[in-house]
DNA sequence: GTCTATATTCAGATAGAC
DNA sequence: GTCTATCTGAATATAGAC
C-alpha cells in the first residue's frame, strides 16, 4: 500500500511479466530468463518469490482462466428476456476477449497439453453455474415455444465457438482474407452484435 | 518399394513418430528423444535423415496444415446449390477433424507461436482458392435474394468457428457439461448436419 | 530482499566405430 | 545406415555474499 505505482513491488513485477510471457509462449515455450528480463530483475528472484516454474505457471493459468466466464451467472439471473441474455453474453464475452485476445488460445492450449496441472479441479470447483442456468433457460424457451427445439449443448457450443474462434484463428484469417490489423479489430467489434443476431435469427420461431 | 508395410523404411517411421509427437506436444514441447523412442530408433538417426528439429517440424507442419482445407475448391465448382454447398463443406470438414481431432489446435497454436517458420508463405502459396469462390457465391446468393445480406467474411468465420472450435475446447466442454468421450463423439457426429442447418436457418430468406 | 556465481539437469547435435 | 558415446549449449534451480 506504499507507492501504488503499477509495478509497486517485486512480486507484482514478476507476476505481470510472467503473465505476458506465459500467455505469449505457453508453459513449454516460456523461459524463466525472459520473465526475469521483462520484470527487470534476475532469475534468482523468481525462485525466491515462487518455488519454481510450474508453481508460477499454475498461478498465472488459474488467474487467467478465471477471466474466461466473467459475470455470466449474474447475467443469467437478471430479468432480461432470453434473447437479450444472448445479446448480453455475446457482447460482453467478445469484449473481454478483445481486451485479452490471447486468452482463449492460451487456456485451450494448456488444457490440452497439460491436463494434469490442476486445471481440471480448478474448473470443477469454479464450474460456472451459468452453464446449468443457461441450459435451463434454453429448455424453458423451447417449452414456451419461443425458439425451435435444439440440444442446449449445441447452442452453447455454437455461441462460444463464434465468439472465441476468430481470435484463435486470427493469423490464418488474416492470410486467407487479406484483412489487416485494424480491419480485423473492426470485424471483431461488429461481431459483438452480429453473432447474437445470427444465433437469434436461427433459433427464433 | 520393397516391403510396403506401413512403416516400411526408417524415414517413414520417423515421420510417423514426429507427426504424433509434434501434434500432441507442439514444437516447443516436443522432444527429439520422444520422437526417437516412438520411432524405435535413436536420436542420431533423426539427424541423419533430417537436418534438425526445425526442419523436421516444418515438414510435419506443412503436411498437416495442408489437410485443413481438403477438396473445398472442387466442391465450390460443383453444380450444387448454395445451401447444399454449405451442407457439404460442413459435413466433410467436421469429418476430417473427427479423423484428426488435434489438427486445428496444432495448426492455430503454431501459427500464433511461430509465425516465422514459413507458414505464412506456405499458406499464401496454398491460399485456398475456395475462399474467394465462397465469398463470390455468398455475394451472388445475396444479390439473387436467396439469403439475407451479410458480410461474407463473417459468414465464413461463423461456419469454420462452429466446425473447429468444439474440438479445440474439448477438455473444457467435457468439464463444463459433464459429457464423456463417447457422448462427445456423438455430439460431433450430430454437428455434421446440425451446424449447416443452423447456418442456413439463420441466413435464408 | 537482492545480487553474482555456480551447480545441475536436460536437450539438441555431432563424432566416429561398425 | 545404424549405433554408442560424447560434446555443447541452454535452461532450471541453488548457494552464498552483501
XYZ file of C-alpha atoms (C1' of nucleotides) in Angstrom:
446
model
C 0.000 0.000 0.000
C 3.011 2.248 -0.209
C 3.869 3.569 -3.642
C 0.831 2.297 -5.516
C 2.556 2.609 -8.846
C 1.555 -0.091 -11.285
C 4.507 -2.347 -10.510
C 4.772 -1.398 -6.884
C 6.656 -4.372 -5.512
C 8.809 -7.111 -6.912
C 6.140 -9.760 -6.608
C 3.798 -7.701 -8.756
C 6.518 -7.077 -11.293
C 7.174 -10.799 -11.571
C 3.514 -11.683 -11.917
C 2.982 -9.088 -14.605
C 5.993 -10.287 -16.527
C 5.083 -13.941 -16.101
C 1.573 -13.259 -17.310
C 2.846 -11.732 -20.522
C 5.451 -14.375 -21.224
C 3.351 -17.437 -20.379
C 0.354 -16.213 -22.344
C 2.508 -15.421 -25.327
C 4.685 -18.534 -25.335
C 2.867 -21.139 -23.303
C 4.337 -23.200 -20.499
C 6.859 -25.142 -22.554
C 7.868 -22.168 -24.690
C 8.336 -19.702 -21.849
C 11.806 -19.078 -20.424
C 12.435 -18.026 -16.857
C 15.096 -15.707 -18.218
C 12.527 -13.919 -20.387
C 10.318 -13.410 -17.366
C 13.232 -12.102 -15.319
C 14.248 -9.723 -18.100
C 10.746 -8.388 -18.548
C 10.391 -7.910 -14.790
C 13.801 -6.235 -14.729
C 15.124 -8.496 -12.034
C 17.299 -11.596 -12.103
C 16.402 -15.245 -12.243
C 17.246 -15.892 -8.604
C 14.432 -13.581 -7.558
C 11.917 -15.682 -9.407
C 12.762 -18.656 -7.270
C 12.798 -16.565 -4.147
C 9.203 -15.470 -4.671
C 7.868 -18.585 -6.366
C 9.085 -22.067 -5.791
C 9.591 -22.951 -9.429
C 8.365 -22.503 -12.968
C 5.403 -24.799 -12.515
C 4.104 -23.001 -9.444
C 4.378 -19.669 -11.167
C 2.616 -21.026 -14.207
C -0.193 -22.556 -12.216
C -0.839 -19.209 -10.590
C -0.976 -17.388 -13.893
C -3.086 -20.043 -15.541
C -5.714 -20.109 -12.855
C -5.887 -16.356 -12.663
C -6.266 -16.196 -16.439
C -8.767 -18.994 -16.758
C -10.846 -17.257 -14.142
C -11.367 -14.381 -16.542
C -12.982 -16.650 -19.113
C -16.522 -16.550 -17.799
C -16.912 -13.179 -16.157
C -20.264 -12.222 -14.707
C -22.395 -14.590 -16.729
C -24.082 -16.103 -13.758
C -25.401 -12.756 -12.554
C -26.483 -12.125 -16.094
C -28.478 -15.331 -16.231
C -30.235 -14.339 -13.013
C -31.237 -10.966 -14.386
C -34.744 -10.318 -15.676
C -33.669 -9.821 -19.280
C -35.630 -11.901 -21.746
C -33.901 -14.880 -23.306
C -32.815 -13.147 -26.489
C -31.410 -10.194 -24.603
C -29.467 -12.538 -22.404
C -27.840 -13.970 -25.508
C -27.120 -10.471 -26.749
C -25.536 -9.500 -23.434
C -23.407 -12.593 -23.093
C -22.090 -12.407 -26.634
C -21.314 -8.710 -26.411
C -19.575 -8.865 -23.086
C -17.733 -12.071 -23.915
C -16.311 -10.740 -27.161
C -15.481 -7.537 -25.365
C -13.450 -9.401 -22.773
C -11.552 -11.205 -25.487
C -10.877 -8.016 -27.416
C -9.204 -6.726 -24.259
C -7.306 -10.038 -23.827
C -7.069 -11.586 -27.260
C -4.580 -14.310 -26.384
C -6.517 -15.786 -23.506
C -8.699 -18.276 -25.369
C -5.824 -19.910 -27.204
C -3.694 -19.895 -24.081
C -6.314 -21.580 -21.935
C -7.437 -24.113 -24.524
C -3.896 -24.988 -25.464
C -2.669 -25.528 -21.927
C -5.738 -27.523 -21.009
C -4.936 -29.854 -23.870
C -1.192 -30.030 -23.314
C -1.057 -30.069 -19.529
C -4.273 -31.680 -18.340
C -2.654 -32.635 -15.070
C -1.611 -29.212 -13.895
C -4.686 -28.749 -11.771
C -6.935 -27.057 -14.255
C -9.408 -29.848 -14.064
C -10.027 -29.489 -10.366
C -9.859 -25.758 -10.786
C -12.709 -25.660 -13.259
C -14.659 -28.276 -11.436
C -14.554 -26.022 -8.417
C -15.209 -22.939 -10.485
C -17.718 -24.861 -12.574
C -19.563 -21.801 -13.652
C -23.146 -22.153 -12.505
C -24.102 -20.170 -15.544
C -23.891 -23.230 -17.782
C -26.580 -25.018 -15.850
C -28.704 -21.896 -15.769
C -28.202 -21.286 -19.442
C -29.255 -24.826 -20.275
C -32.332 -24.353 -18.171
C -33.179 -21.080 -19.876
C -32.859 -22.734 -23.278
C -35.112 -25.591 -22.294
C -37.681 -23.193 -20.929
C -37.632 -21.141 -24.096
C -38.201 -24.270 -26.139
C -41.113 -25.363 -23.980
C -42.636 -21.931 -24.209
C -42.473 -22.174 -27.979
C -40.195 -19.172 -28.145
C -37.431 -20.939 -30.066
C -37.049 -24.040 -32.196
C -36.026 -27.219 -30.380
C -32.255 -27.657 -30.141
C -29.916 -29.525 -27.839
C -28.760 -26.824 -25.413
C -25.209 -28.087 -25.547
C -25.064 -27.458 -29.270
C -26.462 -23.993 -28.894
C -23.931 -23.132 -26.216
C -21.103 -24.567 -28.298
C -22.232 -22.554 -31.291
C -22.290 -19.366 -29.305
C -18.876 -19.691 -27.721
C -17.379 -21.001 -30.940
C -18.379 -17.933 -32.892
C -17.198 -15.646 -30.111
C -13.812 -17.153 -29.406
C -12.593 -18.953 -32.500
C -11.847 -15.942 -34.701
C -9.288 -14.794 -32.149
C -7.655 -18.201 -32.093
C -7.580 -18.352 -35.870
C -6.529 -14.764 -36.333
C -3.234 -15.400 -38.173
C -4.932 -17.730 -40.603
C -7.878 -15.405 -41.116
C -5.532 -12.554 -41.913
C -3.724 -14.607 -44.515
C -6.794 -16.134 -46.117
C -8.869 -12.965 -46.281
C -6.150 -10.352 -46.563
C -7.522 -8.213 -43.743
C -5.055 -6.187 -41.727
C -4.887 -5.458 -38.029
C -7.270 -2.550 -37.973
C -9.893 -4.164 -40.177
C -9.655 -7.242 -38.006
C -10.416 -5.171 -34.941
C -13.395 -3.664 -36.722
C -14.700 -7.086 -37.650
C -14.478 -8.231 -34.052
C -16.319 -5.110 -32.918
C -19.078 -5.887 -35.382
C -19.357 -9.414 -34.074
C -20.454 -8.162 -30.660
C -23.821 -7.543 -32.299
C -23.670 -9.752 -35.349
C -23.082 -13.081 -33.629
C -26.039 -12.686 -31.307
C -28.362 -11.742 -34.140
C -27.039 -14.618 -36.217
C -27.953 -17.013 -33.431
C -31.333 -15.494 -32.676
C -32.197 -15.472 -36.360
C -31.517 -19.158 -36.494
C -33.473 -20.321 -33.448
C -36.387 -17.932 -33.097
C -39.759 -19.240 -34.150
C 9.054 -50.156 -52.794
C 10.220 -53.274 -51.074
C 8.244 -54.371 -48.021
C 5.322 -51.952 -48.293
C 4.393 -52.436 -44.658
C 3.076 -49.318 -43.015
C 6.420 -48.328 -41.523
C 8.471 -49.709 -44.355
C 11.618 -47.678 -44.018
C 13.250 -45.613 -41.322
C 12.313 -42.313 -42.869
C 8.648 -43.283 -42.729
C 8.994 -44.460 -39.175
C 10.499 -41.127 -38.186
C 7.853 -39.099 -39.949
C 5.063 -41.075 -38.363
C 6.578 -40.684 -34.934
C 7.321 -36.997 -35.442
C 3.775 -36.373 -36.588
C 2.358 -37.860 -33.408
C 4.746 -36.129 -31.061
C 4.652 -32.684 -32.654
C 0.873 -32.653 -32.945
C 0.493 -33.750 -29.356
C 3.111 -31.516 -27.765
C 3.776 -28.716 -30.202
C 7.175 -27.545 -31.391
C 8.480 -26.304 -28.072
C 7.027 -29.173 -26.064
C 8.252 -31.955 -28.329
C 11.477 -33.786 -27.513
C 13.686 -35.389 -30.106
C 14.120 -38.253 -27.696
C 10.356 -38.863 -27.656
C 10.314 -38.999 -31.413
C 13.248 -41.396 -31.491
C 11.622 -43.642 -28.891
C 8.325 -43.729 -30.721
C 10.092 -44.496 -33.983
C 12.124 -47.163 -32.218
C 15.432 -45.753 -33.370
C 17.989 -43.492 -31.716
C 18.427 -39.755 -31.790
C 21.374 -39.879 -34.137
C 19.159 -41.273 -36.867
C 16.875 -38.291 -36.657
C 19.726 -36.009 -37.583
C 20.910 -38.348 -40.270
C 17.562 -38.172 -42.053
C 16.573 -34.628 -41.169
C 18.957 -31.769 -40.587
C 17.497 -30.699 -37.262
C 14.360 -30.338 -35.186
C 13.135 -27.290 -37.041
C 13.391 -28.921 -40.455
C 11.506 -31.937 -39.247
C 8.865 -29.758 -37.692
C 8.432 -27.640 -40.776
C 7.786 -30.758 -42.809
C 5.187 -32.062 -40.399
C 3.519 -28.713 -40.031
C 3.128 -28.100 -43.721
C 1.910 -31.598 -44.360
C -0.630 -31.217 -41.562
C -1.763 -27.734 -42.472
C -2.340 -28.990 -45.986
C -5.075 -31.254 -44.674
C -7.023 -28.319 -43.302
C -8.911 -27.383 -46.427
C -9.351 -30.600 -48.357
C -11.288 -30.575 -51.591
C -13.297 -27.438 -50.948
C -12.327 -25.773 -54.174
C -13.684 -28.628 -56.258
C -16.765 -28.501 -54.119
C -17.290 -24.819 -54.841
C -17.012 -25.534 -58.556
C -19.664 -28.231 -58.408
C -23.220 -27.570 -59.502
C -24.697 -27.972 -56.032
C -26.924 -25.116 -54.972
C -25.598 -22.696 -52.382
C -27.210 -24.344 -49.379
C -26.020 -27.782 -50.385
C -22.515 -26.435 -50.740
C -22.668 -25.282 -47.160
C -24.004 -28.674 -46.109
C -21.212 -30.469 -47.949
C -18.423 -28.283 -46.648
C -19.573 -28.509 -43.056
C -20.071 -32.252 -43.170
C -16.764 -33.040 -44.819
C -14.855 -30.532 -42.716
C -16.124 -31.889 -39.425
C -15.493 -35.354 -40.721
C -11.864 -34.561 -41.421
C -11.465 -33.187 -37.923
C -13.125 -36.187 -36.338
C -10.450 -38.279 -38.028
C -7.722 -35.844 -36.901
C -9.039 -34.076 -33.847
C -5.781 -32.429 -32.802
C -5.076 -30.723 -36.077
C -6.992 -27.464 -35.595
C -5.383 -26.656 -32.262
C -1.972 -27.708 -33.533
C -2.129 -25.516 -36.605
C -3.662 -22.497 -34.903
C -1.298 -22.691 -31.982
C 1.861 -22.985 -34.043
C 0.764 -20.195 -36.369
C 0.435 -17.963 -33.343
C 3.611 -19.054 -31.597
C 5.930 -19.471 -34.551
C 4.751 -17.040 -37.190
C 8.171 -17.045 -38.815
C 8.535 -20.722 -39.503
C 7.331 -20.430 -43.057
C 3.646 -20.992 -42.558
C 2.868 -17.588 -43.875
C 4.443 -18.158 -47.231
C 3.097 -21.668 -47.206
C -0.483 -20.549 -46.881
C -0.014 -17.657 -49.219
C 1.068 -20.166 -51.825
C -1.615 -22.640 -50.857
C -4.060 -19.795 -50.395
C -7.067 -21.937 -50.980
C -8.929 -20.553 -53.942
C -12.052 -21.762 -52.289
C -12.222 -18.711 -50.030
C -12.508 -16.370 -52.971
C -15.047 -18.629 -54.628
C -17.029 -18.952 -51.438
C -17.136 -15.207 -50.993
C -18.342 -14.874 -54.547
C -21.027 -17.488 -54.023
C -22.253 -15.674 -50.924
C -22.410 -12.351 -52.726
C -24.312 -13.930 -55.599
C -26.793 -15.516 -53.238
C -27.384 -12.179 -51.595
C -27.922 -10.430 -54.916
C -30.314 -13.143 -56.004
C -32.317 -12.551 -52.852
C -31.699 -16.099 -51.702
C -30.199 -15.118 -48.357
C -30.143 -12.099 -46.071
C -27.289 -9.649 -46.589
C -24.220 -10.493 -44.538
C -20.530 -9.735 -44.788
C -19.127 -12.916 -46.375
C -16.156 -12.876 -44.046
C -18.439 -13.105 -41.037
C -20.377 -15.955 -42.543
C -17.214 -17.866 -43.299
C -15.864 -17.217 -39.820
C -19.109 -18.405 -38.290
C -19.029 -21.603 -40.265
C -15.459 -22.587 -39.508
C -15.807 -21.491 -35.892
C -18.680 -23.831 -35.252
C -16.922 -26.675 -37.037
C -13.497 -26.432 -35.461
C -13.832 -24.789 -32.072
C -15.539 -27.630 -30.186
C -12.509 -29.824 -30.860
C -10.161 -27.142 -29.592
C -12.266 -26.619 -26.493
C -12.920 -30.284 -25.895
C -11.333 -30.550 -22.427
C -13.263 -27.551 -21.193
C -16.514 -28.723 -22.762
C -16.169 -32.080 -21.061
C -15.682 -30.454 -17.694
C -18.419 -27.841 -18.044
C -21.077 -30.130 -19.471
C -20.049 -33.420 -17.938
C -20.118 -35.293 -21.242
C -17.772 -38.241 -21.639
C -15.710 -39.381 -24.569
C -18.401 -41.341 -26.345
C -21.102 -38.734 -25.930
C -18.674 -36.159 -27.188
C -18.120 -38.183 -30.341
C -21.867 -38.440 -30.814
C -22.265 -34.699 -30.450
C -19.632 -34.107 -33.093
C -21.337 -36.551 -35.412
C -24.570 -34.663 -34.967
C -22.873 -31.400 -35.803
C -22.095 -32.579 -39.331
C -25.761 -31.889 -40.053
C -26.727 -29.531 -37.261
C -24.188 -26.785 -37.947
C -25.152 -26.455 -41.578
C -28.851 -26.267 -40.771
C -28.154 -23.770 -38.019
C -26.413 -21.533 -40.529
C -28.978 -21.943 -43.263
C -31.785 -21.270 -40.837
C -30.152 -18.022 -39.925
C -29.433 -16.628 -43.383
C -32.188 -17.953 -45.642
C -34.884 -15.519 -46.646
C 15.475 -8.746 -0.485
C 18.661 -8.638 -3.999
C 22.540 -9.917 -6.398
C 26.612 -12.906 -8.683
C 28.298 -17.106 -9.383
C 27.672 -21.867 -9.784
C 25.585 -26.319 -9.781
C 22.651 -29.497 -12.204
C 19.892 -31.305 -15.470
C 18.303 -31.739 -19.937
C 18.057 -31.453 -24.875
C 19.886 -30.776 -29.447
C 23.505 -32.013 -32.201
C 27.922 -34.424 -33.702
C 31.975 -37.876 -33.972
C 33.328 -41.975 -35.130
C 33.134 -47.194 -34.876
C 30.832 -50.879 -37.134
C 22.505 -46.943 -42.462
C 22.748 -47.681 -37.742
C 24.589 -47.474 -33.365
C 27.155 -45.751 -28.771
C 29.359 -42.281 -26.724
C 30.142 -37.580 -26.277
C 30.062 -32.576 -26.884
C 27.880 -28.195 -26.375
C 24.727 -25.061 -25.105
C 20.659 -23.877 -22.832
C 17.505 -23.720 -19.040
C 16.066 -24.552 -14.303
C 17.443 -24.210 -9.889
C 20.512 -23.256 -5.757
C 24.456 -21.347 -2.711
C 26.099 -17.845 -0.519
C 27.824 -12.910 -0.238
C 26.049 -8.412 0.631
